[in-house]
Short mmCIF file of C-alpha atoms in Angstrom, two decimals:
data_model
loop_
_atom_site.label_atom_id
_atom_site.label_comp_id
_atom_site.label_asym_id
_atom_site.label_seq_id
_atom_site.Cartn_x
_atom_site.Cartn_y
_atom_site.Cartn_z
CA MET H 1 -6.04 2.91 -17.31
CA LYS H 2 -8.74 0.70 -17.91
CA ARG H 3 -5.70 -1.70 -19.14
CA ALA H 4 -3.52 -1.30 -15.97
CA ILE H 5 -6.61 -2.20 -13.75
CA LEU H 6 -7.12 -5.39 -15.81
CA PHE H 7 -3.46 -6.13 -15.14
CA ILE H 8 -3.97 -5.54 -11.66
CA PHE H 9 -7.27 -7.72 -11.20
CA SER H 10 -5.49 -10.60 -13.56
CA THR H 11 -2.36 -10.43 -11.12
CA VAL H 12 -4.73 -10.58 -8.09
CA LEU H 13 -6.75 -13.46 -9.22
CA ILE H 14 -3.71 -15.78 -10.24
CA THR H 15 -3.15 -15.06 -6.69
CA ALA H 16 -6.14 -15.87 -5.14
CA SER H 17 -6.11 -18.99 -7.20
CA CYS H 18 -2.78 -19.57 -6.12
CA SER H 19 -3.16 -18.71 -2.44
CA LYS H 20 -5.79 -21.62 -1.76
CA GLU H 21 -2.54 -24.20 -1.93
CA SER H 22 -0.41 -22.03 0.05
CA GLU H 23 -3.04 -21.84 2.89
CA LYS H 24 -2.11 -25.17 3.70
CA SER H 25 1.16 -23.71 5.13
CA ASN H 26 -0.62 -20.40 6.48
CA ASN H 27 2.43 -18.13 4.94
CA PHE H 28 2.63 -16.55 1.67
CA SER H 29 5.99 -15.43 2.05
CA SER H 30 7.38 -19.00 2.40
CA ARG H 31 6.42 -19.92 -1.58
CA LEU H 32 8.27 -16.50 -2.30
CA LYS H 33 11.23 -16.92 -0.17
CA SER H 34 14.45 -16.24 -2.32
CA SER H 35 18.24 -15.25 -1.66
CA GLU H 36 18.09 -13.42 -5.15
CA ARG H 37 16.24 -10.18 -5.06
CA LEU H 38 13.19 -10.13 -7.76
CA PHE H 39 12.75 -6.55 -8.42
CA THR H 40 15.62 -3.38 -9.26
CA ASP H 41 16.07 -0.42 -7.23
CA ALA H 42 14.39 1.21 -10.15
CA GLN H 43 11.37 -0.56 -10.29
CA ILE H 44 10.65 -0.29 -6.52
CA ALA H 45 11.42 3.30 -6.92
CA GLU H 46 8.79 3.39 -10.06
CA ILE H 47 6.25 1.83 -7.25
CA GLY H 48 6.57 4.41 -4.61
CA GLU H 49 5.92 6.92 -7.71
CA LYS H 50 2.60 5.32 -9.05
CA HIS H 51 1.39 5.18 -5.35
CA ASN H 52 1.07 9.19 -5.49
CA GLU H 53 -0.57 9.12 -8.67
CA ILE H 54 -2.86 6.36 -8.29
CA ALA H 55 -4.17 8.16 -4.92
CA PHE H 56 -4.44 11.40 -6.48
CA GLU H 57 -6.93 9.53 -9.12
CA VAL H 58 -8.56 7.15 -6.25
CA TYR H 59 -9.01 10.25 -3.56
CA GLU H 60 -10.23 12.11 -6.28
CA SER H 61 -13.08 10.19 -7.63
CA VAL H 62 -14.18 8.11 -4.55
CA ASP H 63 -17.05 9.87 -2.82
CA PHE H 64 -16.17 10.40 1.12
CA GLU H 65 -19.64 10.03 2.37
CA ASP H 66 -19.84 6.81 1.56
CA TYR H 67 -16.52 5.84 0.52
CA SER H 68 -16.24 2.06 1.27
CA ALA H 69 -19.23 1.33 -0.87
CA SER H 70 -18.22 3.70 -3.70
CA LEU H 71 -14.71 2.37 -3.87
CA GLN H 72 -16.15 -1.35 -4.10
CA SER H 73 -18.88 -0.15 -6.75
CA ASN H 74 -16.46 1.87 -8.41
CA LEU H 75 -14.13 -1.34 -9.06
CA MET H 76 -17.18 -3.88 -9.55
CA ASP H 77 -18.40 -1.44 -12.59
CA VAL H 78 -14.70 -2.09 -14.41
CA ASP H 79 -15.33 -4.39 -17.18
CA LEU H 80 -12.36 -6.95 -16.95
CA GLY H 81 -12.72 -9.19 -19.69
CA GLU H 82 -14.12 -12.68 -20.42
CA GLY H 83 -12.98 -14.87 -17.65
CA TYR H 84 -12.66 -12.38 -15.05
CA ASN H 85 -15.93 -10.72 -14.68
CA GLU H 86 -17.72 -13.44 -12.97
CA HIS H 87 -14.84 -13.35 -10.13
CA LYS H 88 -15.12 -9.44 -9.59
CA SER H 89 -15.75 -10.18 -5.71
CA ASP H 90 -13.28 -12.66 -5.33
CA ILE H 91 -10.59 -10.30 -6.60
CA TYR H 92 -11.67 -7.38 -4.37
CA ASN H 93 -11.75 -9.39 -1.36
CA ALA H 94 -8.52 -11.07 -1.89
CA ALA H 95 -6.72 -7.85 -2.68
CA TYR H 96 -7.60 -6.15 0.28
CA ASP H 97 -7.07 -8.60 3.36
CA VAL H 98 -3.75 -7.52 4.65
CA ASP H 99 -3.70 -5.51 7.56
CA TYR H 100 -1.03 -5.19 10.74
CA THR H 101 -3.01 -8.22 12.77
CA ASN H 102 -1.89 -10.75 10.13
CA LEU H 103 1.02 -9.11 8.51
CA ASP H 104 2.81 -11.99 9.83
CA GLN H 105 1.79 -14.33 7.16
CA TYR H 106 2.74 -12.29 4.23
CA ALA H 107 6.46 -11.19 5.35
CA ASN H 108 8.83 -12.99 7.94
CA GLN H 109 9.09 -11.05 11.46
CA ASN H 110 12.35 -9.63 10.57
CA VAL H 111 10.66 -7.85 7.86
CA VAL H 112 7.68 -6.74 10.06
CA ALA H 113 10.30 -5.33 12.61
CA TYR H 114 11.28 -2.23 9.88
CA TYR H 115 7.71 -2.06 8.99
CA GLU H 116 7.32 -1.19 13.06
CA MET H 117 10.46 0.80 13.57
CA ALA H 118 9.27 2.97 10.25
CA PHE H 119 6.06 3.15 11.80
CA SER H 120 7.20 4.11 15.45
CA SER H 121 9.04 7.05 13.54
CA LEU H 122 5.82 8.76 12.74
CA GLU H 123 5.19 9.81 15.95
CA ASN H 124 5.08 13.52 17.23
CA GLN H 125 4.18 14.81 13.89
CA PRO H 126 7.34 14.85 11.98
CA ASP H 127 7.89 16.83 8.64
CA LEU H 128 8.82 15.18 5.40
CA GLU H 129 12.55 15.70 5.60
CA SER H 130 12.52 14.09 9.22
CA ILE H 131 10.85 11.15 7.93
CA ILE H 132 12.85 10.64 4.73
CA GLU H 133 15.89 11.16 6.87
CA LYS H 134 14.49 8.38 9.15
CA PHE H 135 13.79 6.00 6.25
CA ASP H 136 17.40 6.69 4.64
CA GLU H 137 18.32 5.35 7.95
CA LEU H 138 16.18 2.10 7.53
CA GLU H 139 16.69 1.63 4.24
CA ALA H 140 20.60 1.67 4.67
CA GLN H 141 20.13 -0.85 7.95
CA ALA H 142 18.18 -3.13 5.98
CA ARG H 143 20.88 -3.22 2.82
CA ASP H 144 22.99 -4.47 5.51
CA GLU H 145 21.16 -6.97 7.51
CA LEU H 146 18.76 -8.41 4.72
CA THR H 147 18.83 -9.95 1.43
CA GLY H 148 16.70 -11.71 -1.53
CA THR H 149 12.85 -11.10 -1.51
CA ASP H 150 12.95 -9.62 2.35
CA LEU H 151 14.79 -6.81 1.31
CA ASP H 152 12.71 -6.36 -1.91
CA GLN H 153 9.73 -6.07 0.72
CA VAL H 154 11.49 -3.82 2.90
CA LEU H 155 12.54 -1.12 -0.14
CA ILE H 156 8.95 -1.34 -1.46
CA MET H 157 7.46 -0.32 1.97
CA LEU H 158 9.94 2.29 2.44
CA SER H 159 9.47 3.41 -1.28
CA VAL H 160 5.65 3.50 -0.58
CA GLY H 161 6.23 5.30 2.80
CA ARG H 162 8.02 8.43 1.58
CA ASN H 163 5.89 8.96 -1.38
CA SER H 164 2.80 8.31 1.38
CA ALA H 165 4.06 11.00 3.68
CA TYR H 166 4.42 13.47 0.67
CA PHE H 167 0.92 13.01 -0.43
CA TRP H 168 -0.76 12.86 3.37
CA LEU H 169 1.38 15.67 5.06
CA PRO H 170 0.25 19.37 4.78
CA ALA H 171 2.34 21.64 2.97
CA SER H 172 3.53 23.33 6.12
CA LYS H 173 5.26 19.76 6.85
CA GLY H 174 6.41 19.67 3.31
CA GLY H 175 3.78 17.68 1.82
CA ASN H 176 1.36 18.56 -1.35
CA GLY H 177 -1.26 18.76 0.98
CA LEU H 178 -3.76 16.71 -0.93
CA GLY H 179 -4.38 13.82 1.25
CA TYR H 180 -4.12 15.86 4.28
CA SER H 181 -7.06 18.30 2.68
CA LYS H 182 -9.16 14.94 2.52
CA LEU H 183 -8.30 14.31 5.98
CA ALA H 184 -9.29 17.12 7.37
CA TYR H 185 -12.64 17.12 5.80
CA LEU H 186 -13.26 13.44 7.02
CA THR H 187 -12.43 14.98 10.40
CA SER H 188 -14.95 18.21 10.18
CA LYS H 189 -17.49 15.33 9.82
CA ASN H 190 -16.33 13.24 12.45
CA VAL H 191 -15.18 15.50 15.11
CA ASP H 192 -18.13 17.27 17.65
CA PRO H 193 -18.11 20.82 16.46
CA ASN H 194 -18.21 21.93 20.06
CA SER H 195 -14.72 20.30 20.53
CA SER H 196 -11.54 22.40 19.96
CA ASN H 197 -9.70 23.43 17.25
CA LYS H 198 -6.51 21.65 19.00
CA LYS H 199 -8.21 18.86 19.28
CA SER H 200 -9.67 18.14 15.71
CA THR H 201 -5.72 19.07 14.63
CA LYS H 202 -5.10 16.47 16.92
CA GLU H 203 -7.34 13.85 15.28
CA ILE H 204 -5.86 15.18 11.60
CA SER H 205 -2.25 14.41 12.39
CA ARG H 206 -3.37 11.00 14.13
CA GLY H 207 -5.07 10.50 10.71
CA VAL H 208 -2.02 11.33 8.65
CA ARG H 209 0.00 9.09 10.58
CA GLU H 210 -2.72 5.94 10.31
CA ALA H 211 -3.03 6.48 6.62
CA ILE H 212 0.93 6.60 5.93
CA GLY H 213 0.59 3.22 8.30
CA LYS H 214 -1.89 1.76 6.29
CA ASP H 215 -0.30 2.36 2.71
CA MET H 216 3.15 0.96 3.79
CA ILE H 217 1.08 -2.12 4.82
CA GLY H 218 -0.77 -2.26 1.73
CA GLY H 219 2.92 -1.69 0.09
CA LEU H 220 4.43 -4.62 1.95
CA GLY H 221 1.38 -7.09 2.21
CA SER H 222 0.98 -7.19 -1.77
CA ALA H 223 4.48 -7.23 -2.44
CA VAL H 224 4.33 -10.46 -0.94
CA GLY H 225 0.91 -11.42 -1.94
CA TRP H 226 0.87 -10.43 -5.30
CA GLY H 227 4.07 -11.57 -5.97
CA ILE H 228 2.78 -15.06 -7.07
CA GLY H 229 1.08 -12.88 -9.71
CA VAL H 230 3.98 -11.74 -11.34
CA LEU H 231 6.18 -14.86 -11.08
CA ALA H 232 2.97 -16.75 -13.46
CA PHE H 233 3.14 -13.33 -15.46
CA GLY H 234 6.67 -13.41 -16.22
CA GLY H 235 8.66 -10.71 -18.54
CA PRO H 236 8.03 -6.99 -18.80
CA VAL H 237 4.13 -7.12 -18.81
CA GLY H 238 4.43 -9.30 -15.73
CA VAL H 239 6.52 -6.76 -14.15
CA GLY H 240 4.60 -3.84 -15.06
CA ALA H 241 1.14 -5.23 -13.76
CA TYR H 242 3.06 -5.92 -10.48
CA VAL H 243 4.50 -2.61 -10.00
CA PHE H 244 0.94 -0.83 -10.94
CA THR H 245 -0.73 -3.59 -8.94
CA VAL H 246 1.27 -3.22 -5.72
CA ALA H 247 1.38 0.62 -5.85
CA TRP H 248 -2.73 0.29 -6.26
CA GLY H 249 -2.69 -1.73 -3.15
CA ALA H 250 -0.72 0.72 -1.18
CA ALA H 251 -2.55 3.54 -2.51
CA THR H 252 -5.95 2.01 -1.65
CA SER H 253 -5.42 0.63 1.57
CA SER H 254 -5.86 3.80 3.38
CA LEU H 255 -9.51 3.44 2.54
CA LEU H 256 -10.23 0.50 3.88
#
């Protein structure tokens, strides 16, 4: 696990240094735009699968009484090795700077449009089967309309979204209930104890949608922002680091 985390931070560190130059154009995606896909369908599927592995580990270890501080302090405690430890704060900040308000700096508008369609489909508390069916439709549409890295980004976002939905949805809607139980706990800490159970359930359902949405943004944003790192790594090690890095970014985005 420590080796994998080292890969993560190595990738982000390379990205952080490269991004100083890319800030001149204010567009990370312009550096990665390619008519050729960078990753296979199998690698993208692995990103989604690892999302849930990492999400489970992160959410089991984070203290939800003070989760933001706990997450950063846990990462700051990781020994990244010589040449990296002094950059811990910069690496942490670089890893979590993507949200919906600046997503267009990381992805083309036609890619962002797919995020918006996917997120909209999460309204009205759909079950896992309905979400997967809609995401499959969006994937088929994307394969017809997009090419190269634009298609990679959308496929990564949907791969993360499918797995994220399974993690966050309650068992009654086809999920594994793990993320839902965390949201239920957080809601119980923040909702007026005198409010109705119906309101509490509504708050949790909204939290599920927001969590899945943040995970998808994490996957979509890091797919672009950290792609520079994998290009610098090259080879199987780079691909493995990238897969884990995007999955980590997606899994932890809903914490922030």
